[in-house]
């Protein structure tokens, strides 16, 4: 670790700001310069120096007035799936190119100035909006309609997805922390592929208001940063009830997730699901994960063999439920209410009404291939005659997957395993084979379907020197325990402190 501002992480930058060793404006300028220098990574979709510096000046005024909000003046950036009033919000889609929201997502407001009419927010300053797969559908960021994102550990590889821009911004030290969203692994998998830390909280912890919807029963916001300590700071600011705006937001008071970071992990029972260590797991990932598990044993934790017998089924179940919900959510993009509308849509030979032709042309132009594929799958599994055979069956198995976790948590406190079967693959390697991407989600989907909190913690390096993450899954509302376990590992290892070559 160096003493450069961009390598300090959230906790130490926040302390420097509070001590007035650096101003929020200086901190913002420092990161804005780095963003420009590393533009080729493709991490950002929208930036606006004037907006960022104005927010930084506001933070400096709050600091001068003695305000001690947790993230006051800390520069962060948001996945472009969160709507923001000061930056365009596209969800990585042509459909929303240039779209301006009239309001900030609750998570953005809570981390920043605060929800209008509510308590002041944590005071972070926004550096810009981060590239992602279109409507968060993807595992490699190659589905972004705008630009590919490169993995700073090896520019010929994908950064993971869908929060790929988010993970790259942290790994390349373009922002000390960022937001991401996780529907089926989109915080954990890019965090693993880029050697950073990320946590998806229990479904309902963070408000989905202003998060452009993909699959509403699965979508969750969470922080991505270098360390568990930094993630805890952001998560504490992000979570909290928002029932007026998101009916699935939990009626639980905000929590201080930093409080138990230093608890001992002695006696912690770590469940090791045998289904996560089968044939599909590559040897290099396995070696890194085993190494992390050995560390835990040294710290006094106990490894307990468990079984999550329906792990494999999580792939077909997720790829029925998520597209079903997506097909419904994306019906709002009709060329009338939001974003793109086709210019020339009248075909004199067509028998369709002008309105219908406008819908069709607009959606064909605005949505990329993967989004169209999911809309078709989703519409199919929800249609009369197939609903019972696919959608309803998937819902039943989803419940069984959640029950399997509850069985497991009778004998363990947290579950550990790999995040993904391999390290980040080469760009273009999965070509036009969406199934290759879907199959690689096998270890992250179960916790998503069950609504459980999960995180990725740097655990070492594998093939090609690429980072490998350890996945930790907790029972409902056990985010503190996950962060505590991750923090303890990070005190015993330095994987989270390493930087890709040429970044520092
Ligand atoms: N890779 C999964 C998908 O393509 C998960 C994406 C996500 O979590 N947003 O749907």
PDB file of N, CA and C in Angstrom, residues 356-395:
ATOM      1  N   UNK A 356     -48.324   0.334 -32.836  1.00  0.00           N
ATOM      2  CA  UNK A 356     -47.644  -0.949 -32.686  1.00  0.00           C
ATOM      3  C   UNK A 356     -46.299  -0.955 -33.424  1.00  0.00           C
ATOM      4  N   UNK A 357     -46.287  -0.346 -34.574  1.00  0.00           N
ATOM      5  CA  UNK A 357     -45.024  -0.271 -35.327  1.00  0.00           C
ATOM      6  C   UNK A 357     -43.991   0.557 -34.559  1.00  0.00           C
ATOM      7  N   UNK A 358     -44.476   1.613 -33.910  1.00  0.00           N
ATOM      8  CA  UNK A 358     -43.561   2.462 -33.130  1.00  0.00           C
ATOM      9  C   UNK A 358     -42.960   1.645 -31.970  1.00  0.00           C
ATOM     10  N   UNK A 359     -43.797   0.903 -31.246  1.00  0.00           N
ATOM     11  CA  UNK A 359     -43.296   0.054 -30.148  1.00  0.00           C
ATOM     12  C   UNK A 359     -42.211  -0.888 -30.658  1.00  0.00           C
ATOM     13  N   UNK A 360     -42.560  -1.578 -31.730  1.00  0.00           N
ATOM     14  CA  UNK A 360     -41.655  -2.627 -32.226  1.00  0.00           C
ATOM     15  C   UNK A 360     -40.312  -2.065 -32.653  1.00  0.00           C
ATOM     16  N   UNK A 361     -40.351  -1.008 -33.442  1.00  0.00           N
ATOM     17  CA  UNK A 361     -39.120  -0.404 -33.960  1.00  0.00           C
ATOM     18  C   UNK A 361     -38.277   0.142 -32.792  1.00  0.00           C
ATOM     19  N   UNK A 362     -38.943   0.831 -31.877  1.00  0.00           N
ATOM     20  CA  UNK A 362     -38.247   1.438 -30.739  1.00  0.00           C
ATOM     21  C   UNK A 362     -37.535   0.375 -29.928  1.00  0.00           C
ATOM     22  N   UNK A 363     -38.222  -0.707 -29.621  1.00  0.00           N
ATOM     23  CA  UNK A 363     -37.636  -1.742 -28.773  1.00  0.00           C
ATOM     24  C   UNK A 363     -36.561  -2.533 -29.520  1.00  0.00           C
ATOM     25  N   UNK A 364     -36.736  -2.707 -30.819  1.00  0.00           N
ATOM     26  CA  UNK A 364     -35.717  -3.404 -31.608  1.00  0.00           C
ATOM     27  C   UNK A 364     -34.439  -2.563 -31.671  1.00  0.00           C
ATOM     28  N   UNK A 365     -34.599  -1.249 -31.764  1.00  0.00           N
ATOM     29  CA  UNK A 365     -33.426  -0.372 -31.830  1.00  0.00           C
ATOM     30  C   UNK A 365     -32.784  -0.161 -30.462  1.00  0.00           C
ATOM     31  N   UNK A 366     -33.624  -0.055 -29.435  1.00  0.00           N
ATOM     32  CA  UNK A 366     -33.127   0.368 -28.115  1.00  0.00           C
ATOM     33  C   UNK A 366     -32.492  -0.745 -27.304  1.00  0.00           C
ATOM     34  N   UNK A 367     -33.006  -1.963 -27.437  1.00  0.00           N
ATOM     35  CA  UNK A 367     -32.501  -3.073 -26.617  1.00  0.00           C
ATOM     36  C   UNK A 367     -31.445  -3.882 -27.358  1.00  0.00           C
ATOM     37  N   UNK A 368     -30.404  -4.270 -26.643  1.00  0.00           N
ATOM     38  CA  UNK A 368     -29.378  -5.143 -27.206  1.00  0.00           C
ATOM     39  C   UNK A 368     -29.839  -6.598 -27.245  1.00  0.00           C
ATOM     40  N   UNK A 369     -28.994  -7.462 -27.816  1.00  0.00           N
ATOM     41  CA  UNK A 369     -29.357  -8.865 -28.033  1.00  0.00           C
ATOM     42  C   UNK A 369     -29.730  -9.597 -26.745  1.00  0.00           C
ATOM     43  N   UNK A 370     -28.897  -9.427 -25.702  1.00  0.00           N
ATOM     44  CA  UNK A 370     -29.146 -10.202 -24.478  1.00  0.00           C
ATOM     45  C   UNK A 370     -30.465  -9.772 -23.828  1.00  0.00           C
ATOM     46  N   UNK A 371     -30.738  -8.484 -23.870  1.00  0.00           N
ATOM     47  CA  UNK A 371     -31.981  -7.987 -23.273  1.00  0.00           C
ATOM     48  C   UNK A 371     -33.179  -8.529 -24.060  1.00  0.00           C
ATOM     49  N   UNK A 372     -33.065  -8.514 -25.371  1.00  0.00           N
ATOM     50  CA  UNK A 372     -34.172  -9.042 -26.194  1.00  0.00           C
ATOM     51  C   UNK A 372     -34.359 -10.539 -25.935  1.00  0.00           C
ATOM     52  N   UNK A 373     -33.235 -11.250 -25.790  1.00  0.00           N
ATOM     53  CA  UNK A 373     -33.313 -12.694 -25.513  1.00  0.00           C
ATOM     54  C   UNK A 373     -34.079 -12.931 -24.217  1.00  0.00           C
ATOM     55  N   UNK A 374     -33.757 -12.128 -23.197  1.00  0.00           N
ATOM     56  CA  UNK A 374     -34.401 -12.345 -21.893  1.00  0.00           C
ATOM     57  C   UNK A 374     -35.871 -11.960 -21.935  1.00  0.00           C
ATOM     58  N   UNK A 375     -36.184 -10.916 -22.679  1.00  0.00           N
ATOM     59  CA  UNK A 375     -37.603 -10.532 -22.785  1.00  0.00           C
ATOM     60  C   UNK A 375     -38.380 -11.684 -23.440  1.00  0.00           C
ATOM     61  N   UNK A 376     -37.774 -12.294 -24.438  1.00  0.00           N
ATOM     62  CA  UNK A 376     -38.469 -13.405 -25.119  1.00  0.00           C
ATOM     63  C   UNK A 376     -38.609 -14.617 -24.199  1.00  0.00           C
ATOM     64  N   UNK A 377     -37.528 -14.956 -23.491  1.00  0.00           N
ATOM     65  CA  UNK A 377     -37.612 -16.098 -22.562  1.00  0.00           C
ATOM     66  C   UNK A 377     -38.668 -15.810 -21.489  1.00  0.00           C
ATOM     67  N   UNK A 378     -38.605 -14.600 -20.946  1.00  0.00           N
ATOM     68  CA  UNK A 378     -39.522 -14.233 -19.865  1.00  0.00           C
ATOM     69  C   UNK A 378     -40.972 -14.262 -20.307  1.00  0.00           C
ATOM     70  N   UNK A 379     -41.226 -13.739 -21.499  1.00  0.00           N
ATOM     71  CA  UNK A 379     -42.598 -13.714 -22.003  1.00  0.00           C
ATOM     72  C   UNK A 379     -43.089 -15.147 -22.236  1.00  0.00           C
ATOM     73  N   UNK A 380     -42.181 -15.975 -22.711  1.00  0.00           N
ATOM     74  CA  UNK A 380     -42.517 -17.382 -22.987  1.00  0.00           C
ATOM     75  C   UNK A 380     -42.888 -18.120 -21.691  1.00  0.00           C
ATOM     76  N   UNK A 381     -42.029 -18.005 -20.663  1.00  0.00           N
ATOM     77  CA  UNK A 381     -42.294 -18.780 -19.436  1.00  0.00           C
ATOM     78  C   UNK A 381     -43.500 -18.248 -18.659  1.00  0.00           C
ATOM     79  N   UNK A 382     -43.924 -17.045 -18.978  1.00  0.00           N
ATOM     80  CA  UNK A 382     -45.106 -16.494 -18.292  1.00  0.00           C
ATOM     81  C   UNK A 382     -46.386 -16.710 -19.105  1.00  0.00           C
ATOM     82  N   UNK A 383     -46.242 -17.233 -20.326  1.00  0.00           N
ATOM     83  CA  UNK A 383     -47.426 -17.284 -21.182  1.00  0.00           C
ATOM     84  C   UNK A 383     -48.326 -18.457 -20.815  1.00  0.00           C
ATOM     85  N   UNK A 384     -49.574 -18.317 -21.178  1.00  0.00           N
ATOM     86  CA  UNK A 384     -50.587 -19.319 -20.873  1.00  0.00           C
ATOM     87  C   UNK A 384     -50.140 -20.678 -21.399  1.00  0.00           C
ATOM     88  N   UNK A 385     -50.196 -21.689 -20.566  1.00  0.00           N
ATOM     89  CA  UNK A 385     -49.793 -23.025 -21.002  1.00  0.00           C
ATOM     90  C   UNK A 385     -48.361 -23.358 -20.587  1.00  0.00           C
ATOM     91  N   UNK A 386     -47.493 -22.344 -20.437  1.00  0.00           N
ATOM     92  CA  UNK A 386     -46.114 -22.603 -20.017  1.00  0.00           C
ATOM     93  C   UNK A 386     -45.854 -22.099 -18.601  1.00  0.00           C
ATOM     94  N   UNK A 387     -46.742 -21.244 -18.139  1.00  0.00           N
ATOM     95  CA  UNK A 387     -46.601 -20.658 -16.808  1.00  0.00           C
ATOM     96  C   UNK A 387     -46.447 -21.757 -15.750  1.00  0.00           C
ATOM     97  N   UNK A 388     -47.351 -22.742 -15.765  1.00  0.00           N
ATOM     98  CA  UNK A 388     -47.299 -23.820 -14.769  1.00  0.00           C
ATOM     99  C   UNK A 388     -46.039 -24.663 -14.927  1.00  0.00           C
ATOM    100  N   UNK A 389     -45.695 -24.943 -16.171  1.00  0.00           N
ATOM    101  CA  UNK A 389     -44.575 -25.850 -16.430  1.00  0.00           C
ATOM    102  C   UNK A 389     -43.233 -25.220 -16.067  1.00  0.00           C
ATOM    103  N   UNK A 390     -43.092 -23.910 -16.266  1.00  0.00           N
ATOM    104  CA  UNK A 390     -41.792 -23.281 -16.028  1.00  0.00           C
ATOM    105  C   UNK A 390     -41.810 -22.345 -14.825  1.00  0.00           C
ATOM    106  N   UNK A 391     -42.592 -21.294 -14.934  1.00  0.00           N
ATOM    107  CA  UNK A 391     -42.514 -20.240 -13.910  1.00  0.00           C
ATOM    108  C   UNK A 391     -42.897 -20.772 -12.529  1.00  0.00           C
ATOM    109  N   UNK A 392     -44.020 -21.478 -12.476  1.00  0.00           N
ATOM    110  CA  UNK A 392     -44.506 -21.969 -11.184  1.00  0.00           C
ATOM    111  C   UNK A 392     -43.553 -23.012 -10.597  1.00  0.00           C
ATOM    112  N   UNK A 393     -43.065 -23.902 -11.463  1.00  0.00           N
ATOM    113  CA  UNK A 393     -42.085 -24.903 -11.007  1.00  0.00           C
ATOM    114  C   UNK A 393     -40.842 -24.206 -10.450  1.00  0.00           C
ATOM    115  N   UNK A 394     -40.389 -23.198 -11.173  1.00  0.00           N
ATOM    116  CA  UNK A 394     -39.179 -22.480 -10.740  1.00  0.00           C
ATOM    117  C   UNK A 394     -39.408 -21.846  -9.372  1.00  0.00           C
ATOM    118  N   UNK A 395     -40.596 -21.290  -9.164  1.00  0.00           N
ATOM    119  CA  UNK A 395     -40.889 -20.665  -7.867  1.00  0.00           C
ATOM    120  C   UNK A 395     -40.853 -21.701  -6.746  1.00  0.00           C
TER     121      UNK A 395
END
